XYZ file of C-alpha atoms in Angstrom:
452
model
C -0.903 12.393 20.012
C -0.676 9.099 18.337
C 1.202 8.553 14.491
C -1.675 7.860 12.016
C -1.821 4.235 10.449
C -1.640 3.109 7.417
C -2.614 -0.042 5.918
C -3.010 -1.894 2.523
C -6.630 -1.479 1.218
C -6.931 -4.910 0.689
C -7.112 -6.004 4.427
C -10.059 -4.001 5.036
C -12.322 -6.698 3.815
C -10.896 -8.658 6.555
C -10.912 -6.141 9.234
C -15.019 -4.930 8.116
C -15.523 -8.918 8.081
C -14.049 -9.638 11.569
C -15.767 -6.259 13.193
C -18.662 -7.309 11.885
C -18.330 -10.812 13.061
C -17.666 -9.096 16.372
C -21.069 -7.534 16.536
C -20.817 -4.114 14.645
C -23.827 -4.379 12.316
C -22.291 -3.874 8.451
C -25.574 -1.525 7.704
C -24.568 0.737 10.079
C -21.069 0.986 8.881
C -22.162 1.868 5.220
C -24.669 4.283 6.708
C -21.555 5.732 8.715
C -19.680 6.041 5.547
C -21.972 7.634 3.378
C -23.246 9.935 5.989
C -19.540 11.239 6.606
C -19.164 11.554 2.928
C -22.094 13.736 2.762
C -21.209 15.875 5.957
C -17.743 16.545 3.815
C -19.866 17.825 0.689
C -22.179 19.971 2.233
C -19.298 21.516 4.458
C -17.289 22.161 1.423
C -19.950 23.702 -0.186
C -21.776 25.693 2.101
C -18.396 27.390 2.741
C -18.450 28.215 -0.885
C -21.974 30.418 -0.498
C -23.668 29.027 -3.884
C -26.630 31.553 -4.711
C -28.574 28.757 -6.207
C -29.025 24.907 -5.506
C -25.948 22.876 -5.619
C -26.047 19.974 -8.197
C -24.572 17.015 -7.925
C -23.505 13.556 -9.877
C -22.931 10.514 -8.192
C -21.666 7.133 -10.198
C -21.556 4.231 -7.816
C -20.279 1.137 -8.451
C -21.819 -2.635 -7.966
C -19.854 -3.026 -4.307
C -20.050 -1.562 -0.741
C -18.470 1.300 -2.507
C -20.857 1.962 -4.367
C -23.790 1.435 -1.272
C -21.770 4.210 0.278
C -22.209 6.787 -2.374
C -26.282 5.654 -2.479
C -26.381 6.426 1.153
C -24.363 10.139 0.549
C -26.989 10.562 -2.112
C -30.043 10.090 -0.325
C -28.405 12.213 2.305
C -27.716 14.963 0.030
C -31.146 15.342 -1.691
C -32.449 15.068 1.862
C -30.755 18.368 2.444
C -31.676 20.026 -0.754
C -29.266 19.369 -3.102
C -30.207 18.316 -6.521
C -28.221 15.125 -7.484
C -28.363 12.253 -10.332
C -27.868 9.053 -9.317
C -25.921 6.712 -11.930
C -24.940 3.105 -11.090
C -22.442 1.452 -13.921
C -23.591 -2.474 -12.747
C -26.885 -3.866 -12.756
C -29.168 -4.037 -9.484
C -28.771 -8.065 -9.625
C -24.861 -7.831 -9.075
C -24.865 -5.183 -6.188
C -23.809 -6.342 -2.701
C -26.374 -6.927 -0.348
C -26.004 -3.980 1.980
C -25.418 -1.430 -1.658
C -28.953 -2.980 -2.656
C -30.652 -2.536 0.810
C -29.415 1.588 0.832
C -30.247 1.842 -3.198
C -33.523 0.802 -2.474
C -34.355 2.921 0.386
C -32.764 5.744 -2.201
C -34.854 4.691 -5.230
C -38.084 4.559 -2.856
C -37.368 8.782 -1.612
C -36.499 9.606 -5.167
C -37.138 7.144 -7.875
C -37.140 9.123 -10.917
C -33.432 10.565 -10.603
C -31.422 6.869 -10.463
C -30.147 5.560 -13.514
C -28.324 2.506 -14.432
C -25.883 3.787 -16.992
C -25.398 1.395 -19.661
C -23.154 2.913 -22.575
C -24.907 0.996 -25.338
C -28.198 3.147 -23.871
C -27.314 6.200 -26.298
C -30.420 8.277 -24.282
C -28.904 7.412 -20.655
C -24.834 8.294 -21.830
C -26.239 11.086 -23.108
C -27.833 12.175 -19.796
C -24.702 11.076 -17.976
C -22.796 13.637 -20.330
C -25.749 16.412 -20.188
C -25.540 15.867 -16.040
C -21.634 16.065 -16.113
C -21.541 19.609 -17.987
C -23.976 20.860 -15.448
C -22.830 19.182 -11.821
C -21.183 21.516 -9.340
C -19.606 18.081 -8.144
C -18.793 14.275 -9.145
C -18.811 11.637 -6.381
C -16.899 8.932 -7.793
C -17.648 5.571 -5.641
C -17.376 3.327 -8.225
C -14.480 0.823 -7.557
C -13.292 0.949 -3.495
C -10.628 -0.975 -2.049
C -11.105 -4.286 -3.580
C -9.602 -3.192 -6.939
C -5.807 -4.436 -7.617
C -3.887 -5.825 -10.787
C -5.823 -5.877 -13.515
C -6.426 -2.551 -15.749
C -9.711 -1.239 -15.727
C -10.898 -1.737 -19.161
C -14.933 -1.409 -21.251
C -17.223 0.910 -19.579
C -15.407 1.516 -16.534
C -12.705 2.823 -17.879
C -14.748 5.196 -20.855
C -16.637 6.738 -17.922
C -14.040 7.505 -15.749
C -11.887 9.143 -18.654
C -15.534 11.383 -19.089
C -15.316 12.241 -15.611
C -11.740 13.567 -16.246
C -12.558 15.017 -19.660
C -15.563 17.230 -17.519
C -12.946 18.117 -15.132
C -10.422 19.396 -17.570
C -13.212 21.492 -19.435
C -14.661 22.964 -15.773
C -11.779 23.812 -13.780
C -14.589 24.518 -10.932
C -15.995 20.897 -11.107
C -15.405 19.423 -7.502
C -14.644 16.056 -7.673
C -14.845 13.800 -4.853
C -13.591 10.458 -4.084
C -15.193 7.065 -1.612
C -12.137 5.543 0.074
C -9.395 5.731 -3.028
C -9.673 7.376 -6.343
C -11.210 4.671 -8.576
C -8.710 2.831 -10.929
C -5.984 3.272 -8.114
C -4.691 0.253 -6.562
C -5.649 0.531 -2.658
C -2.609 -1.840 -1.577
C 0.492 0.366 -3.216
C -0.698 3.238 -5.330
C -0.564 1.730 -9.294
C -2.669 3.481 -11.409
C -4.167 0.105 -13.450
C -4.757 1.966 -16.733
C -6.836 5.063 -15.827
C -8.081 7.031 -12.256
C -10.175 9.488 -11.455
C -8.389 12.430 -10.322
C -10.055 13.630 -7.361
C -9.965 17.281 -5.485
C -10.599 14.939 -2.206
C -11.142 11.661 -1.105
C -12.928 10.350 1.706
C -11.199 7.416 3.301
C -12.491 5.209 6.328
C -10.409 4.203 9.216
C -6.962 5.086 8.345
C -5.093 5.997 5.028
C -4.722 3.276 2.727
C -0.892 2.527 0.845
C -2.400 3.776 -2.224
C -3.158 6.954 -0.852
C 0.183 8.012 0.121
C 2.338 5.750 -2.516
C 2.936 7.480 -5.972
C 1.629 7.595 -8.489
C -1.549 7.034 -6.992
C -0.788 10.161 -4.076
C -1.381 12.508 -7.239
C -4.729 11.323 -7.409
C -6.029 11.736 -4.293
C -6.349 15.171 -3.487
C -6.942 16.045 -0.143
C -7.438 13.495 1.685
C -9.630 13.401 4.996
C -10.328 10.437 7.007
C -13.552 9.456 8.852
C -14.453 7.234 11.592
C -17.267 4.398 10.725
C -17.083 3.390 13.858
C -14.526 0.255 13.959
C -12.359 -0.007 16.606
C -8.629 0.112 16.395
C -7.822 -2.895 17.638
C -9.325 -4.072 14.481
C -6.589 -2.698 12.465
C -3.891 -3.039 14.934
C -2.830 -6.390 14.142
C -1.370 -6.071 10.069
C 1.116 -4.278 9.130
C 3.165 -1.456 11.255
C 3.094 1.612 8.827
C 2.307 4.892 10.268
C 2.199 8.510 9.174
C 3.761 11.299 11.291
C 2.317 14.831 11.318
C 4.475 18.129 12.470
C 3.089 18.121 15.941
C 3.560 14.523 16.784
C 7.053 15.870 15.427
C 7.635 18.181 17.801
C 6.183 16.525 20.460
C 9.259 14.222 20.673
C 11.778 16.296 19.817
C 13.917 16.497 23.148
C 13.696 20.095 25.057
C 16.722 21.819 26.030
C 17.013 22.783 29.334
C 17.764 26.429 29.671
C 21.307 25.956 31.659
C 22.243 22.797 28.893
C 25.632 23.442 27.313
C 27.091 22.288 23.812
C 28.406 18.864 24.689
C 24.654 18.164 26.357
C 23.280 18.638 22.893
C 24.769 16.262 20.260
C 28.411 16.230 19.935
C 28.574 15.062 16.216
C 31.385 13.449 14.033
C 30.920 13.851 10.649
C 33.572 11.321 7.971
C 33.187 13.006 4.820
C 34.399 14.853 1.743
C 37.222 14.042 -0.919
C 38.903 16.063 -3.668
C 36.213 17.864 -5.716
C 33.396 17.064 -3.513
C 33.842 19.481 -0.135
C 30.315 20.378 -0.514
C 28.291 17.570 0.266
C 30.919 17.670 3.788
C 30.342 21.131 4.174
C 26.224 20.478 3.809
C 26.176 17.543 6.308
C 28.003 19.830 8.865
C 26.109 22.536 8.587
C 22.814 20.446 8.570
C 23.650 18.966 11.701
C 24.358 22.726 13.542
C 21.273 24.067 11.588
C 19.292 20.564 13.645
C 20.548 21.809 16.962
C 23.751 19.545 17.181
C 26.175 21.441 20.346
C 29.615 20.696 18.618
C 30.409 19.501 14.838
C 33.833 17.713 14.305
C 34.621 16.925 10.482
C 37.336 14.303 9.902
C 38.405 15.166 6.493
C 41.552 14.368 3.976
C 44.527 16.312 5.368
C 44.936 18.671 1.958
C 41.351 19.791 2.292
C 41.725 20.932 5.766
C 42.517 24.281 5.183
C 39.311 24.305 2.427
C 37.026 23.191 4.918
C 38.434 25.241 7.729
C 37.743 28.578 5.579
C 34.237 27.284 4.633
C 33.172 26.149 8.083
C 33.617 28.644 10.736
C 31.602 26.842 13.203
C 32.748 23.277 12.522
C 35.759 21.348 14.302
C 37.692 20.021 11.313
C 40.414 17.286 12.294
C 42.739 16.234 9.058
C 43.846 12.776 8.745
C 46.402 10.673 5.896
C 44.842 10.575 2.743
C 44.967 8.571 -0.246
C 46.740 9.755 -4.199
C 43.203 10.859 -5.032
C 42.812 13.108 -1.960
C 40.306 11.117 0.024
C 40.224 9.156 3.089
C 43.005 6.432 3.908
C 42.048 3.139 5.649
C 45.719 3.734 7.455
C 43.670 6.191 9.660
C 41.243 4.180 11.145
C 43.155 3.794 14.347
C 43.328 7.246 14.371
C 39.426 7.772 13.893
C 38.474 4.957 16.270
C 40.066 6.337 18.929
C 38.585 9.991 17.679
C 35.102 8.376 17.723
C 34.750 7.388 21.332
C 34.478 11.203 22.247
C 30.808 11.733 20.312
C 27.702 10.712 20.945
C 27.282 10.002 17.200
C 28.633 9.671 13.916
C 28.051 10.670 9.476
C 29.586 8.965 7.547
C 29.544 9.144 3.569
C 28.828 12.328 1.831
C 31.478 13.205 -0.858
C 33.706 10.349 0.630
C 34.792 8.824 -2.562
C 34.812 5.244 -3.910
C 38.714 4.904 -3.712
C 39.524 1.076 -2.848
C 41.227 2.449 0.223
C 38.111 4.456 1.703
C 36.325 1.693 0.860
C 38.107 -0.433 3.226
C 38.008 2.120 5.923
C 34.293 2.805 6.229
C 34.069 -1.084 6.375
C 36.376 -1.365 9.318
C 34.547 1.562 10.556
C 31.049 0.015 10.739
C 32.703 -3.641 12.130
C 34.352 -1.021 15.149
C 31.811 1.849 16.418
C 28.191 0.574 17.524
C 27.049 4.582 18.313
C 24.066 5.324 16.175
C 25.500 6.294 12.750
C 24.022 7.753 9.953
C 25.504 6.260 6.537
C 24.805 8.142 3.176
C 25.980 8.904 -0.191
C 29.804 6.734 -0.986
C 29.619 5.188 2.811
C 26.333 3.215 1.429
C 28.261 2.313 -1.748
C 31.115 1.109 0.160
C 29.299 -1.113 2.102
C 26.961 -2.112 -0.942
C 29.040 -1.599 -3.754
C 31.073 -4.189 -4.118
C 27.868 -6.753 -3.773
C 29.480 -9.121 -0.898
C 26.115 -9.111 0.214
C 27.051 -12.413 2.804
C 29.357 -10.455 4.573
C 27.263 -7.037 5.057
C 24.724 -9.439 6.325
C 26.946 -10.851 9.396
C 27.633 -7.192 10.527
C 26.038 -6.087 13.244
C 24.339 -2.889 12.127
C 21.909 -2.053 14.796
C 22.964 1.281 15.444
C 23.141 1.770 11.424
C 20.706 4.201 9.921
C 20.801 3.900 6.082
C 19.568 7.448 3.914
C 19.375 6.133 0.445
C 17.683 7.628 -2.403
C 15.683 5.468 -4.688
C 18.463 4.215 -6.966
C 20.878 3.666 -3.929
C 18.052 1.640 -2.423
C 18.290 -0.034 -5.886
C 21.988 -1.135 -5.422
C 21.692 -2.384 -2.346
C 18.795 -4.846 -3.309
C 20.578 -5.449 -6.134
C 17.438 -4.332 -8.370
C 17.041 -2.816 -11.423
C 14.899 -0.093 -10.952
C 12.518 0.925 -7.507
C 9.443 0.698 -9.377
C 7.659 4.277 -7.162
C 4.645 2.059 -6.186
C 6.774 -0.467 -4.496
C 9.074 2.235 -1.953
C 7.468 1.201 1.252
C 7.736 -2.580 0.321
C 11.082 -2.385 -0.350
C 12.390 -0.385 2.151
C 10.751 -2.707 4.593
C 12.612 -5.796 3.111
C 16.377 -3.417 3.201
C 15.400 -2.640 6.854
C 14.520 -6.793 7.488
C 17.569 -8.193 5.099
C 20.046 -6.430 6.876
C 19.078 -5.662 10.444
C 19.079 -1.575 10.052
C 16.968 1.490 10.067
C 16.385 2.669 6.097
C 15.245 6.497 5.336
C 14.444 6.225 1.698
C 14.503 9.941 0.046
C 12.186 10.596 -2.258
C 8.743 12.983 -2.559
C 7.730 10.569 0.159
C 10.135 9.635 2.254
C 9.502 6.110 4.257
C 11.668 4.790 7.130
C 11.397 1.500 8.106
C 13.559 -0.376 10.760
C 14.335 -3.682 11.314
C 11.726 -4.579 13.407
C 9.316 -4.209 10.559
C 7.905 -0.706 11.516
């Protein structure tokens, strides 16, 4: 099973423009799209059994977008749905593939398309009328092509009507072409308002928007359709993918039935200081609850006999510790020549930021190049102190980085990591300093080095 790509909505343009340089007729593709937008509809609806025709509203935009949701409508009255057709531009500013499907929809059903122009106090009042009625919205106003600038004048006062209809008829389906209008296709900003959709319908593979907050709340379910474009169209931009549980599993290593503990993951785990056993006792227990054979804890020699009543099934091996009861850079001898027995290391959780642990999980990370997992204090004491020059000529190969969004901020020395920005960022942390990055969050990204 292969991971599920991801790209920014604003190379699509390129990738329809070069497929369709290769020979794939653009027609067909916007026929492709709207027919699997009207598949989705119908399916949804005849599982919901309606005793009576299903109505429908559909507000299309001036762009392929919009020639999308013109196709789904023609499809959808085809079938015997009864659906209203508004388009917010006028004809003269459509695309030239939206104008060849709205015409072939105005010619099967002329007297149910209407350009909505606000200022027409007869048509908004239709468009209101319609919306009180409609068993479903299909918002294809604004696609992929929309980024940066708020969406303002009578854009933005009909998509705040769609809302308002939603929030008044809880049962009002509301259904999205490619990304939720007002939702920036390349990394998820909301530019002023959005529709909030129950699902969208996106083409190809998910777009950044779709999966980066805050525009993920607006998405609903999201399914995605082949138009019939190749992959090796979108192969060649960026390397973001999407995992799913069984591509998971798929590659998590099986365990022979005969395997023993030290065949399994023989772990060492650097943690914990005065006051802050937990986050040790956590990471060790994590690691056993992953399916990890043996768990060793180096910890500060006065917690030993804490963490040896707490953790029945760890290895806990006490070394000199500092006045504030954490970790001494005197033991890294000690702890180097500990480490060459695992197969891997943690370091970081409740470590401290004592100058003198400091100093040891720095000599650590020049010394052991097994893969290592740094977190919590062991990323401030390699970021902390903002030497950035110096963390840069480590070799940190075998490093994998777990920060959480205002970790990630130290180490880039930023501010704030503005939410829409997480998968941009963690790809420059990854680059900068030669690493794998998990960034923690509602959404968590990983990124390594090699710009994946």
């Amino acid at each position: 099973m292969k991971l599920k790509r991801i790209l920014k909505g604003s190379r699509i343009a390129e990738i329809d423009s070069k497929a369709i340089s290769g020979g794939i007729d653009s027609k067909l593709l916007m026929k492709n799209a709207g027919s699997g937008i009207s598949k989705e509809i119908i399916s949804d609806f005849e599982n919901k059994k309606l005793k009576r025709a299903v109505r429908g509203l559909v507000v299309c935009g001036s762009g392929n977008n919009g020639g999308d949701g013109f196709v789904a409508a023609k499809d959808l009255l085809d079938y015997g749905m009864r659906v209203i057709v508004f388009h917010i531009s006028p004809v003269k500013e459509f695309s030239p593939d939206s104008l060849f499907y709205f015409k072939k929809l105005k010619a099967g059903r002329n007297n149910d398309v209407y350009y909505l122009n606000l200022e027409d106090k007869k048509i908004s009042s239709l468009f209101k009328k319609e919306l009180k009625k409609a068993d479903f919205v299909l918002d294809a106003i604004f696609g992929t092509g929309l980024h940066g600038k708020d969406v303002y004048g009578p854009a933005n006062e009909i998509i705040e009507s769609i809302k308002s209809a939603k929030e008044k008829n809880r049962n009002l389906e509301i259904y999205s072409v490619d990304i939720p209008s007002g939702v920036d296709s390349d990394n998820g900003r909301v530019l002023g308002t959005a529709v909030r959709a129950d699902k969208t319908i996106t083409f190809g593979c998910k777009k950044i928007g779709l999966v980066n907050y805050p525009g993920a709340d607006f998405t609903g379910e999201i399914k995605v359709i082949d138009i019939g474009i190749p992959e090796k169209y979108y192969s060649k931009y960026e390397q973001i993918f999407e995992p799913d549980f069984r591509w998971v599993a798929e590659n998590i290593p099986l365990k022979e039935s005969w395997t023993h503990k030290y065949k399994v993951g023989n772990l060492l785990v650097i943690a914990g200081s005065a006051g802050f056993t937990g986050a040790a006792s956590m990471t060790c227990m994590g690691a056993l609850r992953c399916g990890a054979g043996v768990v060793t804890l180096v910890c500060p020699r006065e917690l030993n006999s804490t963490f040896e009543e707490k953790l029945t099934e760890v290895i806990t091996y006490p070394v000199k510790q500092t006045e504030d009861i954490s970790l001494h850079i005197d033991s890294l001898n000690e702890i180097l020549g500990l480490s060459d027995r695992f197969n891997a290391l943690a370091i970081g959780p409740g470590l401290s930021r004592n100058p003198s642990t400091i100093c040891l999980v720095r000599e650590l990370l020049k010394n052991i190049k097994k893969p290592l997992v740094l977190d919590a204090d062991g990323l401030y004491a390699l970021y902390g102190p903002r030497d950035v020059e110096s963390v840069k000529k480590l070799d940190l190969t075998n490093v994998i980085i777990t920060p959480h969004a205002g970790e990630l901020s130290l180490i880039m020395g930023l501010g704030k990591v503005p939410l829409e920005d997480r998968i941009k960022i963690n790809l420059e942390v990854a680059a900068k300093y030669r690493l794998i990055s998990v960034l923690k969050g509602a959404k968590t990204v990983i990124s390594d080095y090699k710009g994946t």
